[in-house]
Coordinates of C-alpha atoms in Angstrom, one line a residue:
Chain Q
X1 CA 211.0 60.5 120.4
X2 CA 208.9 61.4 117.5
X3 CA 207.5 64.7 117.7
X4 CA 206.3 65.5 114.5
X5 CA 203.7 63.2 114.8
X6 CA 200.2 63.2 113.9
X7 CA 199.5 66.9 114.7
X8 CA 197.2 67.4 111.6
X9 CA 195.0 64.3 111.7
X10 CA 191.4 64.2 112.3
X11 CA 190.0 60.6 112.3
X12 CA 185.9 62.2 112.1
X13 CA 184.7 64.2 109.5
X14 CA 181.9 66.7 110.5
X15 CA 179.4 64.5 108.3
X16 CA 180.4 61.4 110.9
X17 CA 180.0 62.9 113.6
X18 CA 176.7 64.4 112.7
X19 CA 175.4 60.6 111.6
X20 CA 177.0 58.7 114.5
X21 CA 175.8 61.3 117.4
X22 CA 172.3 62.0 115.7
X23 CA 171.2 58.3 116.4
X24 CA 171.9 58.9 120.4
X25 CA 169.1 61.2 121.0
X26 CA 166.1 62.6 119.2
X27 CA 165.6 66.3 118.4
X28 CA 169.1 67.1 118.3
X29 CA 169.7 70.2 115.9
X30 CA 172.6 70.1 113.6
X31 CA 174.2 73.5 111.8
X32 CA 177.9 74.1 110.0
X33 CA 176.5 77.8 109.5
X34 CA 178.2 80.6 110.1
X35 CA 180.5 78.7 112.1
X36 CA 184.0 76.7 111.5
X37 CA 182.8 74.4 113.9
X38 CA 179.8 71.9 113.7
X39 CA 177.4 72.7 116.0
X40 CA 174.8 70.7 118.3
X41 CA 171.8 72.1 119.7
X42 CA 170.4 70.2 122.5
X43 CA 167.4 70.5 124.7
X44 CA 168.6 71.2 128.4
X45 CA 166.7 67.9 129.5
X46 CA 169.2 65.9 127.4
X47 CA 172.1 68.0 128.0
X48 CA 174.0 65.7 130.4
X49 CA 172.8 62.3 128.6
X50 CA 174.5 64.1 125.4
X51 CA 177.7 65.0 127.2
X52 CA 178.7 61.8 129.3
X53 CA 178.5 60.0 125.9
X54 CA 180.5 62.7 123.7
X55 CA 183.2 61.3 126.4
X56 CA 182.8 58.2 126.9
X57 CA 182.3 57.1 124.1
X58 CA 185.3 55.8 121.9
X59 CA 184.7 56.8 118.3
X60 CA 184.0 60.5 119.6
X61 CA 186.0 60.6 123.0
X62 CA 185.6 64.3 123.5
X63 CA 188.0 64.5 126.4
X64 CA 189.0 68.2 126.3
X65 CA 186.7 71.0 126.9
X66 CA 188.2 74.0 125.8
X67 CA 186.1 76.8 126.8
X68 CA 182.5 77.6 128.3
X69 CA 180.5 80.3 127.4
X70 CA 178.2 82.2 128.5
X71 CA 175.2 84.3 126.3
X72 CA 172.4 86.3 126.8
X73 CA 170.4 86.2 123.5
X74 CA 167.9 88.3 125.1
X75 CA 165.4 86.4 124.8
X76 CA 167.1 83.7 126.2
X77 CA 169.9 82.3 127.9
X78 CA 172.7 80.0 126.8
X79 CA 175.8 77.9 127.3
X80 CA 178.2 77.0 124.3
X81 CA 180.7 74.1 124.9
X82 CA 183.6 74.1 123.3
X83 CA 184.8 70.3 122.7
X84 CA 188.0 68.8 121.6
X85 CA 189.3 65.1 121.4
X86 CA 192.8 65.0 122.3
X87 CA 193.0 61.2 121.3
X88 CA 191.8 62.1 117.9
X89 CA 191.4 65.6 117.7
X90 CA 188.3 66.7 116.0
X91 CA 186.1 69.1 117.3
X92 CA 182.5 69.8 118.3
X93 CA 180.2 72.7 119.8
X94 CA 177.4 71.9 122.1
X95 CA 174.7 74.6 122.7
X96 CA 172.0 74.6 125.1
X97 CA 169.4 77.4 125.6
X98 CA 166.4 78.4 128.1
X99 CA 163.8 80.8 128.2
X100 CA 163.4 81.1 131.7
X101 CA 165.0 84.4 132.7
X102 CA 163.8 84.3 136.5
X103 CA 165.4 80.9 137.4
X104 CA 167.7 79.1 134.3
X105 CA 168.8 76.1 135.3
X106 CA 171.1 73.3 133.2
X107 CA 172.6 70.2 134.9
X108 CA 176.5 70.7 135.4
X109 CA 179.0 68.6 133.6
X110 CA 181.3 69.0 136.1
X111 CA 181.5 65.2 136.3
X112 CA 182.2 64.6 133.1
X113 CA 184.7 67.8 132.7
X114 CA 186.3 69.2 135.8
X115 CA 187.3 72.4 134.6
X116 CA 183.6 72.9 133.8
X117 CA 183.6 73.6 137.7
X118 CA 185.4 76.9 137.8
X119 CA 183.6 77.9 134.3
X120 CA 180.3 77.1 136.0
X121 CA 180.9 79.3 138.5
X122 CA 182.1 82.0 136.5
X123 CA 179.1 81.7 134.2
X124 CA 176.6 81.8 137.4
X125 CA 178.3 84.7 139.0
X126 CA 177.8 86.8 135.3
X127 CA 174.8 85.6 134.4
X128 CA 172.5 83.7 137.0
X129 CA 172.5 80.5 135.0
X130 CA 172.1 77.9 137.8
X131 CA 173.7 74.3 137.3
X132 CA 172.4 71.4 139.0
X133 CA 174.4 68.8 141.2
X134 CA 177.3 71.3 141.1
X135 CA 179.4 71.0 144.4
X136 CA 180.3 74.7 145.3
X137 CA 177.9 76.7 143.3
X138 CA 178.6 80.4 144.3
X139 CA 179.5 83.9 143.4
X140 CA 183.9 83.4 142.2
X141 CA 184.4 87.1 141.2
X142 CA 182.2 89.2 142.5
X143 CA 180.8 89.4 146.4
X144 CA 177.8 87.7 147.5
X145 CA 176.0 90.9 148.2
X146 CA 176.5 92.1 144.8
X147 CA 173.1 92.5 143.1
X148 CA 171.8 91.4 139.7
X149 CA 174.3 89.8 136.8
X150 CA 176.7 92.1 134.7
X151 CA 177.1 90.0 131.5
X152 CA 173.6 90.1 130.8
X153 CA 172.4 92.4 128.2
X154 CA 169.7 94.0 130.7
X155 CA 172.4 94.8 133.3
X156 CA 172.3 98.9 135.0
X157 CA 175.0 100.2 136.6
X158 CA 174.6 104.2 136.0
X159 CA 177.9 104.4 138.4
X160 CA 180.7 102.2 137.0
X161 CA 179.6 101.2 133.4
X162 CA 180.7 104.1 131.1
X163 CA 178.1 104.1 127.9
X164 CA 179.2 104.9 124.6
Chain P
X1 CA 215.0 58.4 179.4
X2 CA 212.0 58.5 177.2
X3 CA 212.0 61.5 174.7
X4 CA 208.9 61.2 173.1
X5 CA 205.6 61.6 174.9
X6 CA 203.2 58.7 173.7
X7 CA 199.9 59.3 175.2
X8 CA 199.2 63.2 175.2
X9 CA 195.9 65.1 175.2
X10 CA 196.5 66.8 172.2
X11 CA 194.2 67.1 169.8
X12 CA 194.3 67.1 165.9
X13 CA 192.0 70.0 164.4
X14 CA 191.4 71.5 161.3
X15 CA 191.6 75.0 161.1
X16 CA 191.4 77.7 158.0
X17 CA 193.9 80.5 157.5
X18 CA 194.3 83.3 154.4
X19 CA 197.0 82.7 151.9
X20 CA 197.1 86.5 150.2
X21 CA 196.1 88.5 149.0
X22 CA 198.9 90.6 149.8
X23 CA 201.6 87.2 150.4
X24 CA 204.7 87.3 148.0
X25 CA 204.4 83.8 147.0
X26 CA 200.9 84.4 145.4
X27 CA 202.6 86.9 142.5
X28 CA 199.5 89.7 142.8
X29 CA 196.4 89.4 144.5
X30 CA 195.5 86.0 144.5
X31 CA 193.6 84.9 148.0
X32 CA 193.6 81.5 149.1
X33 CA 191.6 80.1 151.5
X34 CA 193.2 76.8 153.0
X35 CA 191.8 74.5 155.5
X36 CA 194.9 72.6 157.0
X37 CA 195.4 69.6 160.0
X38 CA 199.0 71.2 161.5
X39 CA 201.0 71.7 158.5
X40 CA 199.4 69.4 155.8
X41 CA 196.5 71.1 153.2
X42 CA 192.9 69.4 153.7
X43 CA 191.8 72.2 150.5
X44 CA 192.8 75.3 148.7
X45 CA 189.9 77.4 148.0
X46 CA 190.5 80.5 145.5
X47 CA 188.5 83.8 146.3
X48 CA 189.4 85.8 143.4
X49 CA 188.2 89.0 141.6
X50 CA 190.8 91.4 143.7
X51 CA 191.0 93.2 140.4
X52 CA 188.3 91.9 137.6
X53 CA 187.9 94.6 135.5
X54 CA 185.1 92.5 133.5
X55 CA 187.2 93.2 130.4
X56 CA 184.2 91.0 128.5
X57 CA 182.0 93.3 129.2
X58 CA 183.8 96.5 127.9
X59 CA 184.6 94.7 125.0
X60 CA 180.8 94.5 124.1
X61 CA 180.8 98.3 123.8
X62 CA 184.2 98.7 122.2
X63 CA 185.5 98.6 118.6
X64 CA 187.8 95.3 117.9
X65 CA 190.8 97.6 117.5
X66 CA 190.2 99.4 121.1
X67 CA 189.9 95.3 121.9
X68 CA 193.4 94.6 121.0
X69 CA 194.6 97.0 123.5
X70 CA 192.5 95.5 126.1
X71 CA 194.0 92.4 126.1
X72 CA 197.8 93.1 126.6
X73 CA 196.2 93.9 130.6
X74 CA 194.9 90.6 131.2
X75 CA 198.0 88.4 131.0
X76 CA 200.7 91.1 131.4
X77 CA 203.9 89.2 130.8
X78 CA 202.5 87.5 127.1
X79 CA 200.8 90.7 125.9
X80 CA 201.9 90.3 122.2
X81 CA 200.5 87.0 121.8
X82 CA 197.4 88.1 124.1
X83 CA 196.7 91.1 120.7
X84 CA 197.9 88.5 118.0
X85 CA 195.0 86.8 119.4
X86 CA 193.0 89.0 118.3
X87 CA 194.0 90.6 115.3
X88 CA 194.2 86.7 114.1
X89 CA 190.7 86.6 114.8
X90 CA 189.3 89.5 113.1
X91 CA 191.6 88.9 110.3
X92 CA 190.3 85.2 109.9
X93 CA 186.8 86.6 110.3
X94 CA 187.4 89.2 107.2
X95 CA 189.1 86.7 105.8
X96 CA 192.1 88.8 104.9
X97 CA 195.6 88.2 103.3
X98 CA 198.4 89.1 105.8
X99 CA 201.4 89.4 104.4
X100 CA 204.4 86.8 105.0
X101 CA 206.3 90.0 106.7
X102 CA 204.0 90.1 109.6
X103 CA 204.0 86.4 109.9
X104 CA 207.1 86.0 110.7
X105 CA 207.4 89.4 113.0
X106 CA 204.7 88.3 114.9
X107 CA 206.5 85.0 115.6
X108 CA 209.7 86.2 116.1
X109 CA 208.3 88.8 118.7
X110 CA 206.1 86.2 120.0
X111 CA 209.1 83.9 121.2
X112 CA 210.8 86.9 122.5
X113 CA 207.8 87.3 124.4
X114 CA 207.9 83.4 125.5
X115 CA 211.3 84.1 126.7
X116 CA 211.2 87.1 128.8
X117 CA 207.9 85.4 130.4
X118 CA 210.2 82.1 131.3
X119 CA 213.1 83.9 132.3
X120 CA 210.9 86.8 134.5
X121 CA 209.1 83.2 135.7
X122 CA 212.1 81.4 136.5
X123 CA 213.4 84.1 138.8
X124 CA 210.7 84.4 140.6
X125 CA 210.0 80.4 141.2
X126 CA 213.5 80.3 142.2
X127 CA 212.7 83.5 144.9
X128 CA 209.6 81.3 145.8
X129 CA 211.7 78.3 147.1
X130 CA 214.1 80.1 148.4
X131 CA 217.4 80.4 145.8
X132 CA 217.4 84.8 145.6
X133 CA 220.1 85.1 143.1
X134 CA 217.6 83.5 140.6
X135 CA 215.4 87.0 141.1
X136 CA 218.6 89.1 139.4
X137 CA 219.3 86.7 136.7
X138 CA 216.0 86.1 135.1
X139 CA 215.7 89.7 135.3
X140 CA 219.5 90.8 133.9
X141 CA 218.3 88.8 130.7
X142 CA 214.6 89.2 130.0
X143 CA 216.0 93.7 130.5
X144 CA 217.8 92.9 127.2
X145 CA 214.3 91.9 125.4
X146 CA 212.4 94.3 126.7
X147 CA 215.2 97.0 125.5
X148 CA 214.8 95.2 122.1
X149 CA 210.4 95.7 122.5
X150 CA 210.6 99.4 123.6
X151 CA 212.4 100.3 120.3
X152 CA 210.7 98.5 118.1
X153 CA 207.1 98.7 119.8
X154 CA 207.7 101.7 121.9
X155 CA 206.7 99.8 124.8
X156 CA 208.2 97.5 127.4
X157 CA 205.8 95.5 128.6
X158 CA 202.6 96.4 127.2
X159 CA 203.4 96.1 123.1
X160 CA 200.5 97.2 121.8
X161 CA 202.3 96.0 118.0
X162 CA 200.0 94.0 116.4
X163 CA 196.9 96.0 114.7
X164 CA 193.7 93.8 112.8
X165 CA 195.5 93.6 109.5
X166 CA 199.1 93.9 110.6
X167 CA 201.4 95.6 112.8
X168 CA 201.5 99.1 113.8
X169 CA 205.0 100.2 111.7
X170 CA 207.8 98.2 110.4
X171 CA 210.4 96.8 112.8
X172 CA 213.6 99.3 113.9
X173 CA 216.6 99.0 111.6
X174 CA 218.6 97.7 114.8
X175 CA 215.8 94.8 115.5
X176 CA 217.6 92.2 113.6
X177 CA 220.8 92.9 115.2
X178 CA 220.0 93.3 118.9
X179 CA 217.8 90.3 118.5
X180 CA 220.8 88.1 117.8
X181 CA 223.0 89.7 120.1
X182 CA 220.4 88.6 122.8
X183 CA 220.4 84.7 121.3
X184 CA 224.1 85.1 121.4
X185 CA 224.0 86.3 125.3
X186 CA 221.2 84.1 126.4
X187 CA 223.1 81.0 124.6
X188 CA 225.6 81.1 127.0
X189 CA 223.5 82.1 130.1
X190 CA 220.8 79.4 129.9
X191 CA 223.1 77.1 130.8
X192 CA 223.8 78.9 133.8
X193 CA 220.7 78.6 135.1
X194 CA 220.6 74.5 135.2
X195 CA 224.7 75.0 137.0
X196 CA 222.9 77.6 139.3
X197 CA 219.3 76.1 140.3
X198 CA 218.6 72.6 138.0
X199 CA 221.2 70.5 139.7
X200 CA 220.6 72.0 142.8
X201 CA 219.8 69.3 145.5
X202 CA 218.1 71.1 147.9
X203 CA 215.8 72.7 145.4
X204 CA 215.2 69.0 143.3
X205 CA 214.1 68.1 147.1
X206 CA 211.5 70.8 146.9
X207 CA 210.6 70.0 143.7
X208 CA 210.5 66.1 142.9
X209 CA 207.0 64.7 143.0
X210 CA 205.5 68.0 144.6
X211 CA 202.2 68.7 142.8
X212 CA 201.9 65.6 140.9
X213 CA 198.8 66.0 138.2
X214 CA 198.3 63.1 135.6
X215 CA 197.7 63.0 132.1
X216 CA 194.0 62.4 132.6
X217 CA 193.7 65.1 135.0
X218 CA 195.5 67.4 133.3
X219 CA 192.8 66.9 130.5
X220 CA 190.1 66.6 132.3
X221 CA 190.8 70.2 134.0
X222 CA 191.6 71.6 131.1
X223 CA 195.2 72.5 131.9
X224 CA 197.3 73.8 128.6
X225 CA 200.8 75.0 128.1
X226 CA 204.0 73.8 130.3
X227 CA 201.6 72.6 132.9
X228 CA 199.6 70.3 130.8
X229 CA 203.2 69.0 129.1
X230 CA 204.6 68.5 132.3
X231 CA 202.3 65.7 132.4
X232 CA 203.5 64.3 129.2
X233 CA 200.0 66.0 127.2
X234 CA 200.3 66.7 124.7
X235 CA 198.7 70.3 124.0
X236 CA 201.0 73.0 122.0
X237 CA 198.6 75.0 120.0
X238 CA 201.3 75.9 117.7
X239 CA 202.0 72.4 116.6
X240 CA 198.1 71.2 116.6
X241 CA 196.5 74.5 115.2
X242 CA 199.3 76.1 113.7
X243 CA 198.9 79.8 113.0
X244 CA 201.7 82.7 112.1
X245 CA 204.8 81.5 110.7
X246 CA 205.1 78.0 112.9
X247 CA 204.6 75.9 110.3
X248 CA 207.6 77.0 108.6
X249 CA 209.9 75.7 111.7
X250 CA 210.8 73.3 112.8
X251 CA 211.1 72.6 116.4
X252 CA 210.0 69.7 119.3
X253 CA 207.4 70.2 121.5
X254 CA 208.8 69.9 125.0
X255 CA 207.1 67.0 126.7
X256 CA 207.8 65.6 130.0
X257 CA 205.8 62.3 132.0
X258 CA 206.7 63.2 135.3
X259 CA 203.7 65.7 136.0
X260 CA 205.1 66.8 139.2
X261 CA 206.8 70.5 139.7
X262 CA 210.3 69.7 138.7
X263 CA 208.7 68.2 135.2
X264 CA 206.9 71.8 134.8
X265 CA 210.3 73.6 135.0
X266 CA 211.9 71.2 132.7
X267 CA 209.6 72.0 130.2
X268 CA 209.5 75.5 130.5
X269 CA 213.8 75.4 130.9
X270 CA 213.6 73.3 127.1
X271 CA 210.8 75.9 125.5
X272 CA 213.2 78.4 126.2
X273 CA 215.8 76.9 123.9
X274 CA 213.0 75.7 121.4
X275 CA 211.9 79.6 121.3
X276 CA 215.6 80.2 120.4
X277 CA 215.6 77.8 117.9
X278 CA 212.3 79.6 116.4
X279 CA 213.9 82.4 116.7
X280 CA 217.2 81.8 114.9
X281 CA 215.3 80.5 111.9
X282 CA 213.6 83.2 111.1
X283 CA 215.6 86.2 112.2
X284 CA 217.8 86.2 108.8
X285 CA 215.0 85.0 106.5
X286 CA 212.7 88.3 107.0
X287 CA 210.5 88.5 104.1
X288 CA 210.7 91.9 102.5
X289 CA 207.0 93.5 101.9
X290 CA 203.9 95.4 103.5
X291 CA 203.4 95.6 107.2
X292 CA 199.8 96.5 107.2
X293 CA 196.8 95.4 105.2
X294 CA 194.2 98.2 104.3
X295 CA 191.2 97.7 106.7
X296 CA 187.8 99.7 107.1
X297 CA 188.4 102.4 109.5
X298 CA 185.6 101.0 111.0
X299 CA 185.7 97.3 111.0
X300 CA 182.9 95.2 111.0
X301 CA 182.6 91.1 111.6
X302 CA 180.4 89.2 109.5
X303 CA 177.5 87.8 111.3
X304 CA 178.3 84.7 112.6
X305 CA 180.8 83.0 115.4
X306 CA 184.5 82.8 115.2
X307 CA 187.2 81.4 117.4
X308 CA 191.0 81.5 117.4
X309 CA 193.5 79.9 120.1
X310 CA 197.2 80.6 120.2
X311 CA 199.8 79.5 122.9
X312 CA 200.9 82.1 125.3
X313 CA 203.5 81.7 127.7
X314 CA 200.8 80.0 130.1
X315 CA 199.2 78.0 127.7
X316 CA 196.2 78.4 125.7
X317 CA 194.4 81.7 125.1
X318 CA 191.0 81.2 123.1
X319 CA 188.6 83.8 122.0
X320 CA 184.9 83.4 121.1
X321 CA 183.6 86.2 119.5
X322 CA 179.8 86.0 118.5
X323 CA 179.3 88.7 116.1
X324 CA 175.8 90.4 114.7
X325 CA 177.2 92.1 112.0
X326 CA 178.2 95.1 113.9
X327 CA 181.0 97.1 114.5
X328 CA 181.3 95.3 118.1
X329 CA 181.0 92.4 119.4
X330 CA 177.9 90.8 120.8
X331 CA 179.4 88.7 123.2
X332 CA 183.5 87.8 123.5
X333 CA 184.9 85.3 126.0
X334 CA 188.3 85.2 126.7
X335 CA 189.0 81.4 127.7
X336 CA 192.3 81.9 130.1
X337 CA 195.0 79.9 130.7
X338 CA 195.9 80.6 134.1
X339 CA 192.1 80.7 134.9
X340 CA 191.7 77.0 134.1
X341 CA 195.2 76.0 135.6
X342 CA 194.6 77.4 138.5
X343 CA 191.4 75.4 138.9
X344 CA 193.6 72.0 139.7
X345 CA 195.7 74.1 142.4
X346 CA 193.6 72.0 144.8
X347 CA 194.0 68.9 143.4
X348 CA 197.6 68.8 143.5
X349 CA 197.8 70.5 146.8
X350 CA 195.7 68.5 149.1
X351 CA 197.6 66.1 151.5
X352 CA 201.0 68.2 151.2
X353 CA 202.5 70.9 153.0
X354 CA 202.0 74.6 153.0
X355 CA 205.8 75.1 151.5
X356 CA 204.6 72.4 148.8
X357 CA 201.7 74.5 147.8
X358 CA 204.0 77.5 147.1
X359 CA 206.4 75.1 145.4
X360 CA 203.3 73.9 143.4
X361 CA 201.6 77.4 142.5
X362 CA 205.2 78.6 141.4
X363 CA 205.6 76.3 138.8
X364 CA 201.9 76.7 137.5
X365 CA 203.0 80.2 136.7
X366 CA 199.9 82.2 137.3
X367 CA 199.4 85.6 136.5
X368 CA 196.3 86.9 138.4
X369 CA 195.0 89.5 135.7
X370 CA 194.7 86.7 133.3
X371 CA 192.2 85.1 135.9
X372 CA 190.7 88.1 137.1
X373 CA 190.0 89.2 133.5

């Protein structure tokens, strides 16, 4: 078997990708800054439109997601998708944001990615961020009594956060 | 005369019990909740966060070399590759030279690493399904490493080696030689293993098609490291983004198509001569030179996001760090390995039996602090 194969290829160039998704769906925002990855800014009402077709469809295939973030920018709240293609290997970082503090909602992209269930989960329990159509949307770490979310920036816990 | 009843009354129900958090088989305080029909799994439920010590969170208040030392605590048993993680991605960040010394250090240590993690996690599996003497060899040969890490790191377990910029202080004059004592020892003890517990019928029974996960599902969960390769994906981050001094070696990555539990040992039982291989490579080609790289005392990230992922002994460990410009991080996520392998415990469990699902969770290898981060 050969094993040195392809391990450094990359069939897409950041430029296409940025042409090829950017005729999908409007008002997508597209940045290489401060960043080695390029990075797509989405409005949450297109967010699961945007992802079902990162996967399915065969030039981008992004089949892998490697990590889902959290963030509290203060004034809002956000979710960064990490995305690989394991067919062809390029890479891709989806962010969505919301102002709504009270009640942030995105839709879940579970069904597209089923890790995204367990990183859901972890992402509500930390930071309130709800995801709709998700199948077991509750607390993973903490307890259900446990009040308020820790990762956010305007968290208070005078007993067990030590302050520097 | 008739020895089976036929027509009885008796009912089939579902019913839940508690796997853990204090049950051998779970390796720490892992709790399951399953819902099984007599013996066979209807679902596997994790309840986790036993002991979350919302490592994220402290790192937001910490400097990035107070990080480093956080992170040998979440997955215990690959804590050098855990801080190389990062110190790779501060140093990528600053955009510093590091020196072909600690390259090759840090890859030589990090197989060591790989090694005493398989060997630690093949006596235990074996203990799982029932074969003790596993439990004292895995052990008798990963005490030689760790004798090898507590003189040059002054640690056994938690290394603490690698600093942002380099490592702490050069390596003990004896590394080099203990170091290929231990490839000399563990070259003729390997094979012991497959005589003891490979060919082993009973334990091939326990094994074969246990846990099966496909290709596609291994992807689609997000599964890295032997248990993503057991499924014939493949997912080594040193071979698809190489870092350290892996891509001056050569060496296969261990693939297997089976996907079931016995494909998962395989691959870790073959990594474990690959890592040898690594290691003999480099061991008599040290690069003379520095050990460290001057940093700030104070080190600061330039604004903007970075992200590094290496292969631990689980699979792959990625950090985000979104940084303001400050001397800590705004936000850091540490993407687990054994958090998103232990996700697709339920897949492969449902339908089987309870002593498949400890046959199953042995070979995915999870270490709870790495979930519980």
């Amino acid at each position: 078997m050969d094993l040195m194969k392809d391990y450094n290829k990359k069939v897409m160039t950041n430029e296409a990708l940025q042409n090829l998704i950017s005729t999908w769906i409007p008002e997508l925002e597209f940045t290489e800054a401060d960043s080695q990855f390029l990075n797509i800014t989405v409005k949450p009402e297109h967010l699961h439109q945007l992802m079902s077709q990162l996967k399915s469809n065969e030039e981008t295939s992004f089949d892998y997601l490697f990590c889902l973030t959290g963030i509290d920018y203060e004034k809002t709240l956000g979710i960064i998708y990490h995305l690989e293609s394991t067919a062809h290997r390029h890479q891709l970082v989806v962010k969505v944001q919301t102002e709504d503090r009270e009640n942030p909602t995105f839709d879940s992209v579970w069904d597209i990615w089923r890790t995204a269930e367990f990183h859901e989960r972890e992402v509500f329990d930390f930071f309130g961020i709800k995801f709709n159509n998700h199948p077991n949307l509750k607390r993973l770490f903490l307890t259900d009594e446990w009040e308020g979310f820790p990762l956010r920036k305007d968290y208070v816990d005078e007993i067990n956060m030590v302050i520097k | 005369m008739e020895t089976t009843i036929k027509n009885t009354n008796f009912k089939s129900e579902e019913y839940f019990i508690n796997m853990g958090p204090q049950h051998p088989a779970t390796h720490g305080v892992l709790r399951l909740l399953l819902t099984i029909d007599g013996e066979i799994i209807k679902k596997v439920e994790p309840d986790l966060g036993y002991i979350h010590r919302s490592i994220e969170k402290m790192c937001e208040r910490d400097s990035y070399q107070q990080i480093v030392h956080l992170t040998d605590r979440m997955d215990y048993l690959s804590s050098h590759i855990n801080n190389e993680a990062v110190c790779l991605t501060v140093e990528n960040a600053l955009q510093l030279e590091i020196p072909d010394r600690v390259k090759v250090i840090r890859t030589i240590i990090g197989e060591l690493t790989r090694i005493a993690s398989h060997t630690l996690w093949w006596g235990v599996m074996g203990m799982d399904v029932g074969a003790l003497t596993t439990y004292f060899y895995g052990f008798r040969d990963r005490e030689m490493i760790n004798d090898i890490f507590e003189e040059t790191c002054g640690a056994r377990l938690t290394m603490n080696y690698n600093i942002p910029g380099g490592l702490m202080f050069d390596i003990h004059p004896n590394f080099v030689k203990r170091t290929k004592e231990f490839i000399a020892h563990f070259k003729t003890k390997l094979p012991e293993y497959d005589t003891l517990l490979t060919g082993n019928v009973i334990f091939q029974k326990r094994m074969k098609g246990v846990g099966v996960l496909t290709k596609e599902d291994a992807i689609s969960f997000g599964a890295s490291g032997p248990v993503g390769r057991g499924s014939g994906y493949s997912c080594d981050v040193r071979k698809h983004h190489t870092y350290s001094a892996y891509d001056k070696v050569t060496f296969n990555e261990a693939l297997k198509t089976d996907g079931d539990s016995f494909a998962r040992y395989q691959v870790r039982i073959q990594e474990m001569w690959e890592s040898m291989s690594i290691i003999e490579q480099l061991i008599d080609n040290i690069p003379e030179g520095d050990v460290q790289v001057a940093t700030n005392a104070v080190i600061k990230l330039p604004k903007g996001e970075f992200y590094q992922k290496v292969e631990t002994a689980r699979g792959e460990l990625g950090v985000y760090v979104n940084s303001t410009g400050t001397k800590n991080p705004y936000r850091l996520k540490f993407r687990s390995p054994g958090f998103s392998n232990l996700s697709l415990l339920n897949h492969i469990a449902v339908g089987g039996k309870i002593g498949d699902l400890v046959a199953s969770m042995a070979t995915l290898d999870l270490v709870i602090p790495d979930i519980d981060r």
